GROMACS .gro file of C-alpha atoms in nm:
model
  170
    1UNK     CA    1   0.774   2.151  -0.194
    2UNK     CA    2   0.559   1.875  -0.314
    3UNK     CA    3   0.195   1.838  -0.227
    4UNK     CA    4   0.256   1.471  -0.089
    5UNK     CA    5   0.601   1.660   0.125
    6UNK     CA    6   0.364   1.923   0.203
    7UNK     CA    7   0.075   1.691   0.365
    8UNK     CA    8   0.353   1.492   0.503
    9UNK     CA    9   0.452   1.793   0.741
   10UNK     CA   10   0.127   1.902   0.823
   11UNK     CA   11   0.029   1.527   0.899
   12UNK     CA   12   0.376   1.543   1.125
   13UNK     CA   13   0.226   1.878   1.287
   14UNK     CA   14  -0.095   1.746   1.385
   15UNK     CA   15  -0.004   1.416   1.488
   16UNK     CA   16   0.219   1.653   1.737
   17UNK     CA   17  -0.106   1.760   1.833
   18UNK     CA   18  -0.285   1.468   1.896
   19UNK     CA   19  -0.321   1.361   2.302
   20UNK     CA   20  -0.521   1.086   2.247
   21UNK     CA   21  -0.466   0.745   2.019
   22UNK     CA   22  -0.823   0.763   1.885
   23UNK     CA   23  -0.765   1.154   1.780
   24UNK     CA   24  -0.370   1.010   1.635
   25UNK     CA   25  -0.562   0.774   1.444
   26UNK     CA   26  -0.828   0.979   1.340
   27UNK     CA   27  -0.539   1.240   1.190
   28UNK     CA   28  -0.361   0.943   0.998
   29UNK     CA   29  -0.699   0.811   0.884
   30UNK     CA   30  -0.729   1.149   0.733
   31UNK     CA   31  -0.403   1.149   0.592
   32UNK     CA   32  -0.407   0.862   0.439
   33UNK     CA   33  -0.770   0.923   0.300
   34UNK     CA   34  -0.581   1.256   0.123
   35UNK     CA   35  -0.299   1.069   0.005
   36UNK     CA   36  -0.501   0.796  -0.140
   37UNK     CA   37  -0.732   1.021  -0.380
   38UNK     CA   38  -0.431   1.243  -0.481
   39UNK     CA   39  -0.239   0.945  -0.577
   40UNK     CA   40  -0.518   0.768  -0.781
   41UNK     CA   41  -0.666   1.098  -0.930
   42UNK     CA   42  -0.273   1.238  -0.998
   43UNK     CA   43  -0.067   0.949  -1.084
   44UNK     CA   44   0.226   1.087  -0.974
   45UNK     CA   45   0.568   1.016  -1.136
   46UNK     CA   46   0.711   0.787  -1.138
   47UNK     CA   47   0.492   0.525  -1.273
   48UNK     CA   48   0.761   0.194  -1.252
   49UNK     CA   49   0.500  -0.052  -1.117
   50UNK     CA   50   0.310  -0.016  -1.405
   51UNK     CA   51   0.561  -0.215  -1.632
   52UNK     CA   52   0.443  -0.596  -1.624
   53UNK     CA   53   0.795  -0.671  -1.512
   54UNK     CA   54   0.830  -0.463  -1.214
   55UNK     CA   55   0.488  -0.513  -1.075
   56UNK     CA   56   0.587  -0.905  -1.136
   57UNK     CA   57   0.873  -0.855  -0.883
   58UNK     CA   58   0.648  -0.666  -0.625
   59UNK     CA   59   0.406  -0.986  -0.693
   60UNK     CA   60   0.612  -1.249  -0.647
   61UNK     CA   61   0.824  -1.058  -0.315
   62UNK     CA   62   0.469  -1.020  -0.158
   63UNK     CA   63   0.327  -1.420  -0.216
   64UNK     CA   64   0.665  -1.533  -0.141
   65UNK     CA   65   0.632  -1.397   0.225
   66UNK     CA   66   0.268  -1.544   0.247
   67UNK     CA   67   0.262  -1.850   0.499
   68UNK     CA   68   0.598  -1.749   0.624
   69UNK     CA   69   0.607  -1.418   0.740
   70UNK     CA   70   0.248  -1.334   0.702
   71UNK     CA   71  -0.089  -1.454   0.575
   72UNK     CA   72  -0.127  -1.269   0.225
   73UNK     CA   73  -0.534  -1.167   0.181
   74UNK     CA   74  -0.506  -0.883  -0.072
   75UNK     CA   75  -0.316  -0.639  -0.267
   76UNK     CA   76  -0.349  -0.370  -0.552
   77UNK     CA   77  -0.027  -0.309  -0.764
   78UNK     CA   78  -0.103   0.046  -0.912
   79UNK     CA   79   0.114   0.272  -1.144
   80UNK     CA   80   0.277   0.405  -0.851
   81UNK     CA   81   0.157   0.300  -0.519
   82UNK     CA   82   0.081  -0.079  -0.339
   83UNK     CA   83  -0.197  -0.159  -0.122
   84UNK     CA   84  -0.190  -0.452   0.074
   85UNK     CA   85  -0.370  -0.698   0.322
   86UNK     CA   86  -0.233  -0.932   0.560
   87UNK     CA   87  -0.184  -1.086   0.889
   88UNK     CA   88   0.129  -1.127   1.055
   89UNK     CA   89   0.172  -1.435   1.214
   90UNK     CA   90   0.238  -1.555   1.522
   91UNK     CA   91   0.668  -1.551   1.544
   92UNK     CA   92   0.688  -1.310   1.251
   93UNK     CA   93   0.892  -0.999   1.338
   94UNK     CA   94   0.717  -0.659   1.358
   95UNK     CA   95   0.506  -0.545   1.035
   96UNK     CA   96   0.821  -0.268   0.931
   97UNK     CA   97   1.063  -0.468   0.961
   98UNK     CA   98   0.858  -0.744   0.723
   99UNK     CA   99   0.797  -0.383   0.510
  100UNK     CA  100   1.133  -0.292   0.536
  101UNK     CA  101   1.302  -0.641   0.395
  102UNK     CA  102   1.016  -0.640   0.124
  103UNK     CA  103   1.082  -0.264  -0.053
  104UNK     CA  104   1.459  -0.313  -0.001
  105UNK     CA  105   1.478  -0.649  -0.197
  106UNK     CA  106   1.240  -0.530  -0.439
  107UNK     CA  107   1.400  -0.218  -0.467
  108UNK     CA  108   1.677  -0.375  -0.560
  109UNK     CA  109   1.550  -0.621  -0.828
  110UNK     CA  110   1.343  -0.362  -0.947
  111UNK     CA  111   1.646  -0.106  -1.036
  112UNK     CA  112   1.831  -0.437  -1.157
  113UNK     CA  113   1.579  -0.462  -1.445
  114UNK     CA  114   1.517  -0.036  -1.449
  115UNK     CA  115   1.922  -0.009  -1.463
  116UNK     CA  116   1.937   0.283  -1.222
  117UNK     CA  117   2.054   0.322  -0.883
  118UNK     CA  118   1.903   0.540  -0.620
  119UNK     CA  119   1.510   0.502  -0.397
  120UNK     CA  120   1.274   0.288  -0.565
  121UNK     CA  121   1.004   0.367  -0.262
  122UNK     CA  122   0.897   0.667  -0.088
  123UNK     CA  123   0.925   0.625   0.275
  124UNK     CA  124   0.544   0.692   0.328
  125UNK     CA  125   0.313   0.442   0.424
  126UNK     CA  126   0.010   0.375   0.617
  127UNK     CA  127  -0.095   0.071   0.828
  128UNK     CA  128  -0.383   0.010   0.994
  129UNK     CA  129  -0.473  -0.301   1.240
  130UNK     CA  130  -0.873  -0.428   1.141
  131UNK     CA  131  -1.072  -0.504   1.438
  132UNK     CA  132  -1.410  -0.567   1.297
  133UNK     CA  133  -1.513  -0.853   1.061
  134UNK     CA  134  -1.712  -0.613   0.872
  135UNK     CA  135  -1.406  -0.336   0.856
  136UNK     CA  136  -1.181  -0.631   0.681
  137UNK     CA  137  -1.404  -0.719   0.402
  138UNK     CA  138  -1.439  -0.324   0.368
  139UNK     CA  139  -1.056  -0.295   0.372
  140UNK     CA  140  -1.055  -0.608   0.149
  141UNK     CA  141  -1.341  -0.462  -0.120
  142UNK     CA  142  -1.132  -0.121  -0.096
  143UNK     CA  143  -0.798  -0.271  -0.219
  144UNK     CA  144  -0.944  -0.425  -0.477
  145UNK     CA  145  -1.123  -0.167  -0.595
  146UNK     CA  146  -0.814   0.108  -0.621
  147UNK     CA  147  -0.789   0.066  -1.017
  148UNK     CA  148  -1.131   0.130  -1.047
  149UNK     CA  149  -1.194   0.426  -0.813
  150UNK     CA  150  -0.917   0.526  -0.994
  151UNK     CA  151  -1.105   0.554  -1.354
  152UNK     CA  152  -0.825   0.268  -1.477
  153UNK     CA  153  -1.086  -0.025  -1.518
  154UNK     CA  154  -1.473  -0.075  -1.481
  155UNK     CA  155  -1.477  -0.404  -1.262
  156UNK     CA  156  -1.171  -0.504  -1.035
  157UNK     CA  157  -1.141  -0.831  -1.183
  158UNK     CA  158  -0.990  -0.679  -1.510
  159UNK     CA  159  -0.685  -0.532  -1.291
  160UNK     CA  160  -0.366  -0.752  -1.395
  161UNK     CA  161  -0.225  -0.720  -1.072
  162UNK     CA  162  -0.511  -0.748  -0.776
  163UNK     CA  163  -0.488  -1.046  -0.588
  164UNK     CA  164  -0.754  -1.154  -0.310
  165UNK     CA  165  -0.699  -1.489  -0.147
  166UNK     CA  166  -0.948  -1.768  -0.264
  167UNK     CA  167  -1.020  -1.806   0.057
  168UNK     CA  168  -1.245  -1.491   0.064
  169UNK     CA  169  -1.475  -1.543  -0.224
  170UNK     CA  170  -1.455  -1.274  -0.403
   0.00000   0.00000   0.00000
């Protein structure tokens, strides 16, 4: 079994566990913390979204949803994971279903130009609804930051594929 299939079951075990939504969330905040580090410290195979072309489909999939589906803040294309920050608005359907159209079209454009067949994404993910002004610019500074947490580059802005909305001023 894999480490990530591993934590996946023991994440499934505890959130079994869990009575309460703050200790449910405190169990997937923990998760996800776990995740996070062994995916930037491991760069686990396979690394697809670190060819310009794939990580140009993921790009353009995620803007073309912004002002239609969602409002598009922030996101971090690394070698083999996404992070992303948005708002869904007001008559959008439910964030998994927007997820769910997103990695199946890319998936499919993305094996188009890989010429394979089969999953393009793992079924993990992680979302998390931001409160606090001050937890959104964290999330914000976070997601643009992944590359260089991760030892890939010494200042964010060198990261091909970070995007933060204007809007923000970073």
């Amino acid at each position: 079994m894999t480490k990530l299939k591993e934590w996946d079951a023991i994440k499934r075990q505890r959130l079994e566990k869990a009575i309460t939504k703050e200790e449910k969330y405190k169990e997937q905040k923990r998760h996800f913390g776990l995740m996070d580090t062994y995916l930037d410290k491991n760069f686990n195979k396979p690394y697809w979204l670190r060819d310009n072309d794939i990580a140009a489909i993921v790009s353009a999939s995620l803007h073309f949803g912004d002002g239609k589906l969602y409002k598009l803040w922030s996101y971090c294309i690394m070698p083999n994971h996404v992070h992303l920050v948005i708002t869904t608005l007001k008559d959008a359907p439910p964030l998994y279903t927007i997820m769910q159209r997103h990695k199946r079209h890319t998936a499919v454009e993305c094996n188009k130009v890989l010429r394979r067949i089969g999953k393009f994404w793992t079924h993990e993910s992680y979302d998390h609804i931001v409160r606090k002004e001050g937890e959104f610019k964290r999330i914000i500074f976070y997601t643009i930051n992944n590359p260089v947490k991760a030892g890939l580059i010494k200042n964010w802005k060198e990261w091909k594929w970070t995007y933060v909305d204007p809007e923000l001023g970073f």
